[in-house]
Tab-separated table of C-alpha atoms in Angstrom:
chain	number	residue	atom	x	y	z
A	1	UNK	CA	0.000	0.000	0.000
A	2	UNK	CA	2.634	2.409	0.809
A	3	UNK	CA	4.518	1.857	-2.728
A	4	UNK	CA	1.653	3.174	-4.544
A	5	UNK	CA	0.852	6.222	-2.331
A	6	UNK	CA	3.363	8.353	-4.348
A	7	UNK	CA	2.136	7.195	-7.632
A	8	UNK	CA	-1.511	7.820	-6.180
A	9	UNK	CA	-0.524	11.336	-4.924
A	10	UNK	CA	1.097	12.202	-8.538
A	11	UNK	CA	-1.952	11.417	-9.963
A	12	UNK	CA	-4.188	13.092	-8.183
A	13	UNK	CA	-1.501	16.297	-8.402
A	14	UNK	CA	-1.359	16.138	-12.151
A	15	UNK	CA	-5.116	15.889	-12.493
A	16	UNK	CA	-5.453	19.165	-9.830
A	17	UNK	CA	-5.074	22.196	-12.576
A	18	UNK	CA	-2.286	24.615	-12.268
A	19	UNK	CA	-3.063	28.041	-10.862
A	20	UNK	CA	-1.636	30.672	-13.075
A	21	UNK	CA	0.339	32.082	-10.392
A	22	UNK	CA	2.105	28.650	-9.465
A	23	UNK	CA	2.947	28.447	-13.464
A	24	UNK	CA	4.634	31.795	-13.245
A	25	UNK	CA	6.061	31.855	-10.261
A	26	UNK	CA	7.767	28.196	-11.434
A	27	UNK	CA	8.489	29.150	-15.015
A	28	UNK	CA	10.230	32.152	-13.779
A	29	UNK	CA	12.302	30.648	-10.795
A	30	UNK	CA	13.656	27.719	-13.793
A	31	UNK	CA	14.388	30.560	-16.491
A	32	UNK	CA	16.057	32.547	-13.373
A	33	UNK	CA	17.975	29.804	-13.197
A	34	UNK	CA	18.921	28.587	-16.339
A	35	UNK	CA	21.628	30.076	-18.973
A	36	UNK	CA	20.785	28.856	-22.286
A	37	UNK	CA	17.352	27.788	-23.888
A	38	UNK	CA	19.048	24.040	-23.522
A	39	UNK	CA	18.524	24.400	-19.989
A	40	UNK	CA	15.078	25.731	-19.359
A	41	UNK	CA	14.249	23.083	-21.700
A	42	UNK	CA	15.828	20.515	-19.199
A	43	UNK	CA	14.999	22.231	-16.398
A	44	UNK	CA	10.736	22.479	-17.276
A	45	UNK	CA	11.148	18.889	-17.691
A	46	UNK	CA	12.610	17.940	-14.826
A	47	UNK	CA	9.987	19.822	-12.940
A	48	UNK	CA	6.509	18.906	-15.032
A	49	UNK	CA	7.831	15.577	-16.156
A	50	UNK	CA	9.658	14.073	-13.766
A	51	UNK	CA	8.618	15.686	-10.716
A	52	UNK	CA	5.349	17.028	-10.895
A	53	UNK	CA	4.095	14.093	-13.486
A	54	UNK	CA	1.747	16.968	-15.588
A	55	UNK	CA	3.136	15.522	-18.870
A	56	UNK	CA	4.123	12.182	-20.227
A	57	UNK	CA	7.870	11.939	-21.613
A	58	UNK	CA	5.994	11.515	-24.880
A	59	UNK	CA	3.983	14.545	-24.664
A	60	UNK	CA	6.842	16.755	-23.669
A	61	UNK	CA	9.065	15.435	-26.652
A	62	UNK	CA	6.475	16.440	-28.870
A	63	UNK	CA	6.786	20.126	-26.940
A	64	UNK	CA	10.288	20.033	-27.778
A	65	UNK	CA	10.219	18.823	-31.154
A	66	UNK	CA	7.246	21.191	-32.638
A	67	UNK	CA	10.144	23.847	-30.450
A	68	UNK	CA	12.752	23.630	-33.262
A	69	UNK	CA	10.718	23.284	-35.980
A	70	UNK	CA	9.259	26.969	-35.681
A	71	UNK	CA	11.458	30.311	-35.730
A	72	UNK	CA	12.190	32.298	-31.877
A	73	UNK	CA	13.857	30.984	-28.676
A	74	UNK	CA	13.909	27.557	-28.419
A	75	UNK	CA	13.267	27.347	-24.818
A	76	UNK	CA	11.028	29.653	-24.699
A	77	UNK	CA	8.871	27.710	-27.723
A	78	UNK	CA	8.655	25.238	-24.611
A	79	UNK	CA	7.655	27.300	-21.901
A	80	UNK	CA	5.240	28.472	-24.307
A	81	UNK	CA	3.342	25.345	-25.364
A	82	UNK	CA	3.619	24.260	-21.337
A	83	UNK	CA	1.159	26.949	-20.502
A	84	UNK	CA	-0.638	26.516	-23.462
A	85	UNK	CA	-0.914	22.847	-22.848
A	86	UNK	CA	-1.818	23.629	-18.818
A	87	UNK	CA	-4.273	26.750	-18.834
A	88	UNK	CA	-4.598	27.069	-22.573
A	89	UNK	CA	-3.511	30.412	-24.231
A	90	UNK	CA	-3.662	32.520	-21.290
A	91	UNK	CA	-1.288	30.058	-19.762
A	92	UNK	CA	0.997	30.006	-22.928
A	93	UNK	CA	0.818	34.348	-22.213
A	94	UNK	CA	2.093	33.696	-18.715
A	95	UNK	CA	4.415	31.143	-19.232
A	96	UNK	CA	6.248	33.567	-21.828
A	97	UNK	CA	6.224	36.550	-20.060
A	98	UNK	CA	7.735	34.217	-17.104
A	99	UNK	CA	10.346	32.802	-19.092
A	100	UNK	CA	11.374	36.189	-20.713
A	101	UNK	CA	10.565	38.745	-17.800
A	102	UNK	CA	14.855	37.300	-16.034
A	103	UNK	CA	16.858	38.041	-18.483
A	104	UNK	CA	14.941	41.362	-20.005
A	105	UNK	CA	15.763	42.524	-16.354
A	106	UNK	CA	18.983	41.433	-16.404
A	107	UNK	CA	19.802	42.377	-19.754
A	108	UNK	CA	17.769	46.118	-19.768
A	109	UNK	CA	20.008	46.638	-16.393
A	110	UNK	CA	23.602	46.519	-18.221
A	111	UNK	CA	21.968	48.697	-20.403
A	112	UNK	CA	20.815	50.715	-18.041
A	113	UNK	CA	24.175	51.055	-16.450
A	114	UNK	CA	26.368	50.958	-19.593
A	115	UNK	CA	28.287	54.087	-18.403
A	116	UNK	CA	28.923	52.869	-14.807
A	117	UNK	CA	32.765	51.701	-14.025
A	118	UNK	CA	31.714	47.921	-14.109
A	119	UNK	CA	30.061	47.580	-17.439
A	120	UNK	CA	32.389	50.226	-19.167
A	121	UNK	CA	35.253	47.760	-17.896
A	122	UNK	CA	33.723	45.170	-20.056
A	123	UNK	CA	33.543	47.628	-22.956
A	124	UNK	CA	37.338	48.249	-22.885
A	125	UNK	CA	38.391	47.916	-26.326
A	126	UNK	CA	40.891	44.901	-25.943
A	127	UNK	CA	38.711	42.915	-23.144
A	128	UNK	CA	35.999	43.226	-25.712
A	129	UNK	CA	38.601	41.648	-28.567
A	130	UNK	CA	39.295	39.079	-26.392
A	131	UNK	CA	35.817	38.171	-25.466
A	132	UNK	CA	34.884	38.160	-29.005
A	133	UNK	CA	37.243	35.513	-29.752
A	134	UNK	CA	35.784	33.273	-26.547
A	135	UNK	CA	32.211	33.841	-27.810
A	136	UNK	CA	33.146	32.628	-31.763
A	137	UNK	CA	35.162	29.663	-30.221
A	138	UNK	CA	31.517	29.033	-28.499
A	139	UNK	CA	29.277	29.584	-31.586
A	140	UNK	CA	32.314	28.153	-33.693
A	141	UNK	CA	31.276	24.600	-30.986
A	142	UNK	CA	27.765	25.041	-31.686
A	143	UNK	CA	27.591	24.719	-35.280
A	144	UNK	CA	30.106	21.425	-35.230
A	145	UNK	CA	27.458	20.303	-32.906
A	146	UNK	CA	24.194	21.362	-34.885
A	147	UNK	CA	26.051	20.452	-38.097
A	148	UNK	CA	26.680	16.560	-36.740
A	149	UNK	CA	23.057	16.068	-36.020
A	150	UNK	CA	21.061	18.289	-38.644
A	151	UNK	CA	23.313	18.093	-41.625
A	152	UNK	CA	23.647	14.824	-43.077
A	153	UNK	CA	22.215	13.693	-46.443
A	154	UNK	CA	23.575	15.057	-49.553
A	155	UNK	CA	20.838	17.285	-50.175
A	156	UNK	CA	21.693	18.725	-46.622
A	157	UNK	CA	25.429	19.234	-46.727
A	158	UNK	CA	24.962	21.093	-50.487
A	159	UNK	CA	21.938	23.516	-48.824
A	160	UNK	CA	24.591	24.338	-45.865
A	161	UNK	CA	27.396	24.835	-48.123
A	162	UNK	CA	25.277	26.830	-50.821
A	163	UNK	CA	24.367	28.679	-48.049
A	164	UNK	CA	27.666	29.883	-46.501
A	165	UNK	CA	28.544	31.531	-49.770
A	166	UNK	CA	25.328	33.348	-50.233
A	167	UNK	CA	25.616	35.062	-46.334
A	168	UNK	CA	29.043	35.164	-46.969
A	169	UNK	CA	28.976	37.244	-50.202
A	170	UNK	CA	25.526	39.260	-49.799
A	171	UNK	CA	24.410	41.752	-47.444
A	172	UNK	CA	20.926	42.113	-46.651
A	173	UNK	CA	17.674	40.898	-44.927
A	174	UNK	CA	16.099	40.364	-48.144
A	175	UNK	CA	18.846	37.525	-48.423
A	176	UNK	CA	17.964	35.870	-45.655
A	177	UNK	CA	14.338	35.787	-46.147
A	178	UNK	CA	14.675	34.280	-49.755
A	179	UNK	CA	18.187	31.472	-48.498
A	180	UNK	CA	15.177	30.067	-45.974
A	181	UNK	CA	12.208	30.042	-48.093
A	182	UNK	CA	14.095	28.849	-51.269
A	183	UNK	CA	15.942	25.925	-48.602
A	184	UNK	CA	12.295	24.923	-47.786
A	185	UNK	CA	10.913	24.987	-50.563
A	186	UNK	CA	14.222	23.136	-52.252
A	187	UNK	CA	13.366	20.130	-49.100
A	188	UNK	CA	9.394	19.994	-50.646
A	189	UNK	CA	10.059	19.791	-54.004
A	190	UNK	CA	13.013	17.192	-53.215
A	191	UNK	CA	11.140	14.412	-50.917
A	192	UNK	CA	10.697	11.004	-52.138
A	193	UNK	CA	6.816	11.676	-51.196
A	194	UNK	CA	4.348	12.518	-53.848
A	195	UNK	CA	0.814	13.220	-53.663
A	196	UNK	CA	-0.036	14.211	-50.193
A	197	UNK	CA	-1.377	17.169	-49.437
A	198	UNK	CA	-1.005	19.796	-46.649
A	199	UNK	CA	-4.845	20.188	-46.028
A	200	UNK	CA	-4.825	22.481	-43.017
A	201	UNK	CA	-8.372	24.466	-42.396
A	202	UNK	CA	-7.715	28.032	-41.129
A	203	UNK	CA	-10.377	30.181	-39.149
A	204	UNK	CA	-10.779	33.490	-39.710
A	205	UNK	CA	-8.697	34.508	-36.772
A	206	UNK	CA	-6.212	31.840	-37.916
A	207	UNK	CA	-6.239	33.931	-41.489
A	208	UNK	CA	-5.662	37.126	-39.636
A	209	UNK	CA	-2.684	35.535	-38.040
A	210	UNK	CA	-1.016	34.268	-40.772
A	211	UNK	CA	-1.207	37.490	-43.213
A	212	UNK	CA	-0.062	39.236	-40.285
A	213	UNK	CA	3.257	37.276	-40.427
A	214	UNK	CA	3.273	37.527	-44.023
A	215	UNK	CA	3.212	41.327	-43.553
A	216	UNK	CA	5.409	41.344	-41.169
A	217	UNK	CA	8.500	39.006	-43.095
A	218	UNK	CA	8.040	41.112	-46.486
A	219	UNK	CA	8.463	44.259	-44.438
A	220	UNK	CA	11.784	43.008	-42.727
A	221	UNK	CA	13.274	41.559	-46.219
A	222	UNK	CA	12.200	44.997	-48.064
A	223	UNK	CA	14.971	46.907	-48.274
A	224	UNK	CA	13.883	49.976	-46.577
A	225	UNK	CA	15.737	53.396	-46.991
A	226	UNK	CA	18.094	54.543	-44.151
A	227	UNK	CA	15.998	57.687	-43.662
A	228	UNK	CA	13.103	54.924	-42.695
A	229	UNK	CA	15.301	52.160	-40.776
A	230	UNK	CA	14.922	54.287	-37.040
A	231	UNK	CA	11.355	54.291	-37.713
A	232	UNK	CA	10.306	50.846	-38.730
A	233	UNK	CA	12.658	48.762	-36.586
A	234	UNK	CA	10.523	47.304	-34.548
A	235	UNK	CA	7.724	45.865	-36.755
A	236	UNK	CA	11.026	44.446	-38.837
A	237	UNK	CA	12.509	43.032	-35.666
A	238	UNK	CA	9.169	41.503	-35.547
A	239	UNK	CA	9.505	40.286	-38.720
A	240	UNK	CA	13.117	38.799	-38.647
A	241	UNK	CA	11.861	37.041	-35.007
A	242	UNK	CA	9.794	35.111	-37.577
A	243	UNK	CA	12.573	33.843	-40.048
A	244	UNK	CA	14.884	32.991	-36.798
A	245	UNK	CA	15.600	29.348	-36.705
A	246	UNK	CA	18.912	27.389	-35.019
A	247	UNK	CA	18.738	29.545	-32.090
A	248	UNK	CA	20.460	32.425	-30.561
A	249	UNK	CA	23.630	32.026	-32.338
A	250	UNK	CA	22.153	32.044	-35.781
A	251	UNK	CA	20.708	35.320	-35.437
A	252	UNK	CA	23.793	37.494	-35.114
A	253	UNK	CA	24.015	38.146	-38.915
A	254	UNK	CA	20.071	39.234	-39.342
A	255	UNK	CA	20.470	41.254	-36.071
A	256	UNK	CA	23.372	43.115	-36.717
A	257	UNK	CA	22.123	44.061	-40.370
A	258	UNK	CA	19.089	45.452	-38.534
A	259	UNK	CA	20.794	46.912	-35.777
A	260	UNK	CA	23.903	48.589	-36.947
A	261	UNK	CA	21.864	50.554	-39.617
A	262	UNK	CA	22.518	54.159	-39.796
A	263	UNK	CA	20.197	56.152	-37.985
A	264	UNK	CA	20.375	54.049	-34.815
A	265	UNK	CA	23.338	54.772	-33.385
A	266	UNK	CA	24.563	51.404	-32.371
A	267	UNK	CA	27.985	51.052	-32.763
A	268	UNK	CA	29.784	47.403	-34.021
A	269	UNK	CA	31.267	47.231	-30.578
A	270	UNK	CA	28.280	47.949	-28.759
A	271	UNK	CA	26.568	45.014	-31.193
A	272	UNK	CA	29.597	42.773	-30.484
A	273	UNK	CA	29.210	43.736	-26.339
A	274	UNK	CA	25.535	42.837	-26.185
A	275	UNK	CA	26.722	39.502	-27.381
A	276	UNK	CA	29.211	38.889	-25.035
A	277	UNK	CA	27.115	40.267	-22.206
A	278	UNK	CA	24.729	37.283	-23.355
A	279	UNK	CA	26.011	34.238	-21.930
A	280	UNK	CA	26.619	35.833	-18.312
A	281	UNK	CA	22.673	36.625	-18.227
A	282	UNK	CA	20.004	33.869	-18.036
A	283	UNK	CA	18.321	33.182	-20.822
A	284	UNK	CA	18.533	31.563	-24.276
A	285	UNK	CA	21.797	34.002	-26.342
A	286	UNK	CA	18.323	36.490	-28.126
A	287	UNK	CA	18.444	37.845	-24.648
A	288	UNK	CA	20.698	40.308	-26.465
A	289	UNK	CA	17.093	41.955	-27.860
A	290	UNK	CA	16.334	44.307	-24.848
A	291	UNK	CA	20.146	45.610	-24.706
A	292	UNK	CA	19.751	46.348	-28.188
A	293	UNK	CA	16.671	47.822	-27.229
A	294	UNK	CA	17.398	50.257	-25.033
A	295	UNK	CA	20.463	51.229	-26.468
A	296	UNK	CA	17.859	52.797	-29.230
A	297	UNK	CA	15.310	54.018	-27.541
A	298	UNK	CA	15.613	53.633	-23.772
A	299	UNK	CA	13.274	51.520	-21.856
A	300	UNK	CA	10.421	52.001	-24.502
A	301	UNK	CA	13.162	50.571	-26.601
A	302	UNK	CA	13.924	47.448	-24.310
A	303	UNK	CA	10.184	46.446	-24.180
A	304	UNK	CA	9.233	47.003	-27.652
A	305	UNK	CA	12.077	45.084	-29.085
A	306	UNK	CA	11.828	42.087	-26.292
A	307	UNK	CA	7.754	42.357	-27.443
A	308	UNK	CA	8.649	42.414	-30.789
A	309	UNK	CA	11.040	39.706	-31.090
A	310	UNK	CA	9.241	37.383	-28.803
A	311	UNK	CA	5.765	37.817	-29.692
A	312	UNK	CA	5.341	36.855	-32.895
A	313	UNK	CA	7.189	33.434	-32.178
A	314	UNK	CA	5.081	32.676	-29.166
A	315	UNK	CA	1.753	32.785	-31.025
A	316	UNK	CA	3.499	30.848	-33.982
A	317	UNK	CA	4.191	28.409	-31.800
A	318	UNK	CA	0.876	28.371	-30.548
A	319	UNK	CA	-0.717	28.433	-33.842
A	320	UNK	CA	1.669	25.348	-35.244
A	321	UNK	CA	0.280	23.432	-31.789
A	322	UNK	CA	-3.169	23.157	-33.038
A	323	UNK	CA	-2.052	22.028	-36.083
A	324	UNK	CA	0.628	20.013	-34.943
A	325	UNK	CA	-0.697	16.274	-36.058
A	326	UNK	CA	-1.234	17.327	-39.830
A	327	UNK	CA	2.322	18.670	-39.828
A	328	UNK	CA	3.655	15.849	-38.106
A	329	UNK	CA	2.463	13.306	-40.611
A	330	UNK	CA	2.932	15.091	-43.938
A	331	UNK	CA	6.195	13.514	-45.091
A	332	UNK	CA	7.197	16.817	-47.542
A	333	UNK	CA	7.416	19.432	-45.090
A	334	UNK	CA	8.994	17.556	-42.635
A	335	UNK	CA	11.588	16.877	-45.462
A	336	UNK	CA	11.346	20.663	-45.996
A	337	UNK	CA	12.038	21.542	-42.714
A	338	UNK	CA	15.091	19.192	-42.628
A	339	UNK	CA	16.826	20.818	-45.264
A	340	UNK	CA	16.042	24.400	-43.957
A	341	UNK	CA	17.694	23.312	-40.473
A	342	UNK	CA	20.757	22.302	-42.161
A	343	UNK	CA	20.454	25.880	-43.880
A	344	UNK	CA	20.395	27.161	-40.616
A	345	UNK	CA	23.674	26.010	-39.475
A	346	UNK	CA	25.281	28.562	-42.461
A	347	UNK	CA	24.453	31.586	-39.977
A	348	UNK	CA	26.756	30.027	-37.435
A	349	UNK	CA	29.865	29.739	-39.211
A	350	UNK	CA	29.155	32.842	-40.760
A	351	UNK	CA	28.552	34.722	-37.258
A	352	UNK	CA	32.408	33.079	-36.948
A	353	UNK	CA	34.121	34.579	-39.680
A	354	UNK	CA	32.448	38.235	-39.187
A	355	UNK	CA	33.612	38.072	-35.617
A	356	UNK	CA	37.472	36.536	-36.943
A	357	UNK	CA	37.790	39.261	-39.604
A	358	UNK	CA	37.033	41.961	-37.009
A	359	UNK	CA	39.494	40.873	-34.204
A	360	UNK	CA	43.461	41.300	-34.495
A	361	UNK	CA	45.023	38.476	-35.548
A	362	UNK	CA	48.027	38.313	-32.830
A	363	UNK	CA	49.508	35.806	-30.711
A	364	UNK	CA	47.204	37.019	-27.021
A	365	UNK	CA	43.948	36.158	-29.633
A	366	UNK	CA	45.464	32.743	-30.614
A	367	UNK	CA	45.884	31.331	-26.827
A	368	UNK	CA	42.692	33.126	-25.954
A	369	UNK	CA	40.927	30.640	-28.681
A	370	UNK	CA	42.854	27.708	-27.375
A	371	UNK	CA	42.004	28.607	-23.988
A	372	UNK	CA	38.459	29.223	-24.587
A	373	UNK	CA	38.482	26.061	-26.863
A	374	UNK	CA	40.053	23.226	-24.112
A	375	UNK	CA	37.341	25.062	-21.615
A	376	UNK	CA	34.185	25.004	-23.311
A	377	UNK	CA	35.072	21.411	-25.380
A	378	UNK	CA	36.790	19.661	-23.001
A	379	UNK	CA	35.891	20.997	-19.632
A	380	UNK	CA	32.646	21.963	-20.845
A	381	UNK	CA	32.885	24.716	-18.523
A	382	UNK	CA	30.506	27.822	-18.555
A	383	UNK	CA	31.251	30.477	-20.832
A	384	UNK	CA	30.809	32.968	-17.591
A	385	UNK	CA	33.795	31.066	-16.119
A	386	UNK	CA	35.406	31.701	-19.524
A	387	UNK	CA	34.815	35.189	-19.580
A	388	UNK	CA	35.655	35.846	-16.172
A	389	UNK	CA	39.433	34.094	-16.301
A	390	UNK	CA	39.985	35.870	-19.852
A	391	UNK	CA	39.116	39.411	-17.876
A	392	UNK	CA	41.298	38.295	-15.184
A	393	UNK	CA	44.255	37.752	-17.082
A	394	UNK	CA	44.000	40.620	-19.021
A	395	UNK	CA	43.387	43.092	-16.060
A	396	UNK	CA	46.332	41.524	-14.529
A	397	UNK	CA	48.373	41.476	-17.922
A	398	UNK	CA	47.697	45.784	-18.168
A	399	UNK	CA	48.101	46.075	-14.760
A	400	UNK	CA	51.609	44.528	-15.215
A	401	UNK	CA	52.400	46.944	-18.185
A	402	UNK	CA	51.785	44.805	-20.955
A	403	UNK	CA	49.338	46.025	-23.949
């Protein structure tokens, strides 16, 4: 009797439903908590699936799953379809704003304090050299890790390669908009399958949705005049959060085309400091967006571009959700959406060489690489720890006369 009083009492707890204050208050302690969108994803399921027994392991793998097949934060794709799947859509509202609210408040705070001693230390311009090289050594890690488990058939490795000369070669948003949607497309028109069809029946609201996205992706790959760029960055941050797919790292290149445009005043230092601020604040690596933010417009700025950004991939997630089974069983998109991952893994290794052209190529750089390299590959060590030795060294290294 008393073996099956905890399986009883799990039962009972995951048929009780959860108050919306007990889903924020937990989503936001586990995003608090975790740095990366890897682990919130592992930390939610340690709480709902192991612990509090809400969702099967099935269930949740299907959370995690539908999670990289739309554009925005990976992690917080998951949070999202936890509330959805708990208190429907007002819970997939609260769960977002609780897995975003930590690291906007951590992130709009370095803002915030940009000119103080502390952060302006950071922004010294050979610290910020250094951690430049430690943070493409970590994206540089990433895409040998996305590229081992997304990029495998031949179709896959030409898409990747085909499109690491196009971001390589052409500047513009309009370039990213068409690499994705002509890798997709590339993945339908490629599969083995023939003859199904994607029969998906959209309400009106559902209609309303989905013309707003289309809206809002032509705007962000328009090419807009600079007089104009100050003025319509946010609905086209809103539209680039919907092309964003293979997380944080991957959306360096569209966010520093949108972000270093003249009229904004963001500087490629300041771009390349939000960055490296990014891993020392919880959160998935987009919580760059409210730094960015206010560094435009203030706090109205940090809001706007966290809404913006996040938004539009929450609601995409929660529209994909209701359609989820279709999607799941048509054989061409998923082959579509295989071949637009390994697309994907292009804006890594091109986030890598922007950062290497940009950074002296000296000696100090080389062992900073190796360091960062043995830490974050062997050690798997946190790139915090990274950052903090590398500032170390170098505070001790000018305090010690050498430049």
């Amino acid at each position: 009797m008393a073996a099956g009083q905890p399986s009883s009492a799990a039962s009972a707890r995951s048929a009780e439903p959860e108050s919306l204050w007990t889903l924020f208050r937990v989503v936001f302690a586990l995003s608090a908590l975790s740095w990366g969108g890897l682990a919130l994803m592992a930390q939610l399921e340690l709480h709902y699936v192991e612990r509090e027994r809400r969702f099967t392991q099935a269930v949740y793998s299907d959370f995690v799953a539908l999670s990289w097949m739309v554009p925005g934060a990976v992690g917080c794709n998951v949070a999202v379809q936890v509330g959805y799947a708990l208190r429907g859509r007002i819970g997939a509202w609260i769960a977002g704003i609780a897995a975003v609210l930590p690291f906007f408040c951590t992130m709009t705070a370095f803002a915030t304090f940009y000119e103080a001693p502390f952060v302006r230390s950071l922004a010294a311009p050979g610290l910020i050299d250094h951690f430049a090289i430690v943070l493409a050594v970590l994206i540089g890690i990433t895409w040998y890790r996305q590229t081992r488990v997304l990029v495998n058939a031949p179709l896959e490795w030409a898409a990747a390669a085909i499109a690491c000369l196009v971001l390589l070669t052409i500047q513009g948003t309009a370039a990213f908009v068409l690499l994705l949607a002509g890798s997709f497309a590339t993945g339908w028109i490629a599969s083995p399958a023939r003859g199904a069809r994607l029969a998906i029946s959209l309400s009106r609201a559902d209609k309303a949705i989905v013309l707003t996205f289309v809206t809002l992706v032509a705007l962000f790959a328009a090419p807009v005049p600079s007089s104009y760029a100050a003025h319509l960055i946010w609905p086209r941050l809103a539209g680039a959060g919907v092309t964003l797919f293979g997380g944080g790292f991957s959306a360096l290149p569209v966010l520093k085309t949108l972000f270093e445009a003249p009229g904004l005043g963001i500087t490629a230092r300041e771009f390349t400091l939000a960055f490296t601020l990014s891993p020392v604040s919880p959160g998935p690596l987009l919580n760059v967006v409210p730094f960015l933010g206010y560094l435009v417009q203030g706090w109205i700025g940090a809001v706007a571009a966290t809404c913006a950004l996040f938004i539009p991939s929450g609601m995409l997630i929660v529209f994909a959700r209701r359609h989820l089974r279709r999607l799941e069983a048509h054989e061409r998109f998923e082959h579509g959406m295989r071949v637009l991952r390994a697309t994907t893994t292009a804006f890594l290794l091109t986030a890598v060489v922007r950062i290497a052209e940009r950074t002296p190529h000296e000696a100090p750089y080389l062992v900073t690489a190796v360091f960062a390299l043995v830490c974050l590959a062997r050690f798997k060590l946190p790139v915090y720890a990274v950052y903090a030795v590398v500032a170390l060294v170098f505070t001790a290294a000018h305090a010690l006369g050498y430049r």
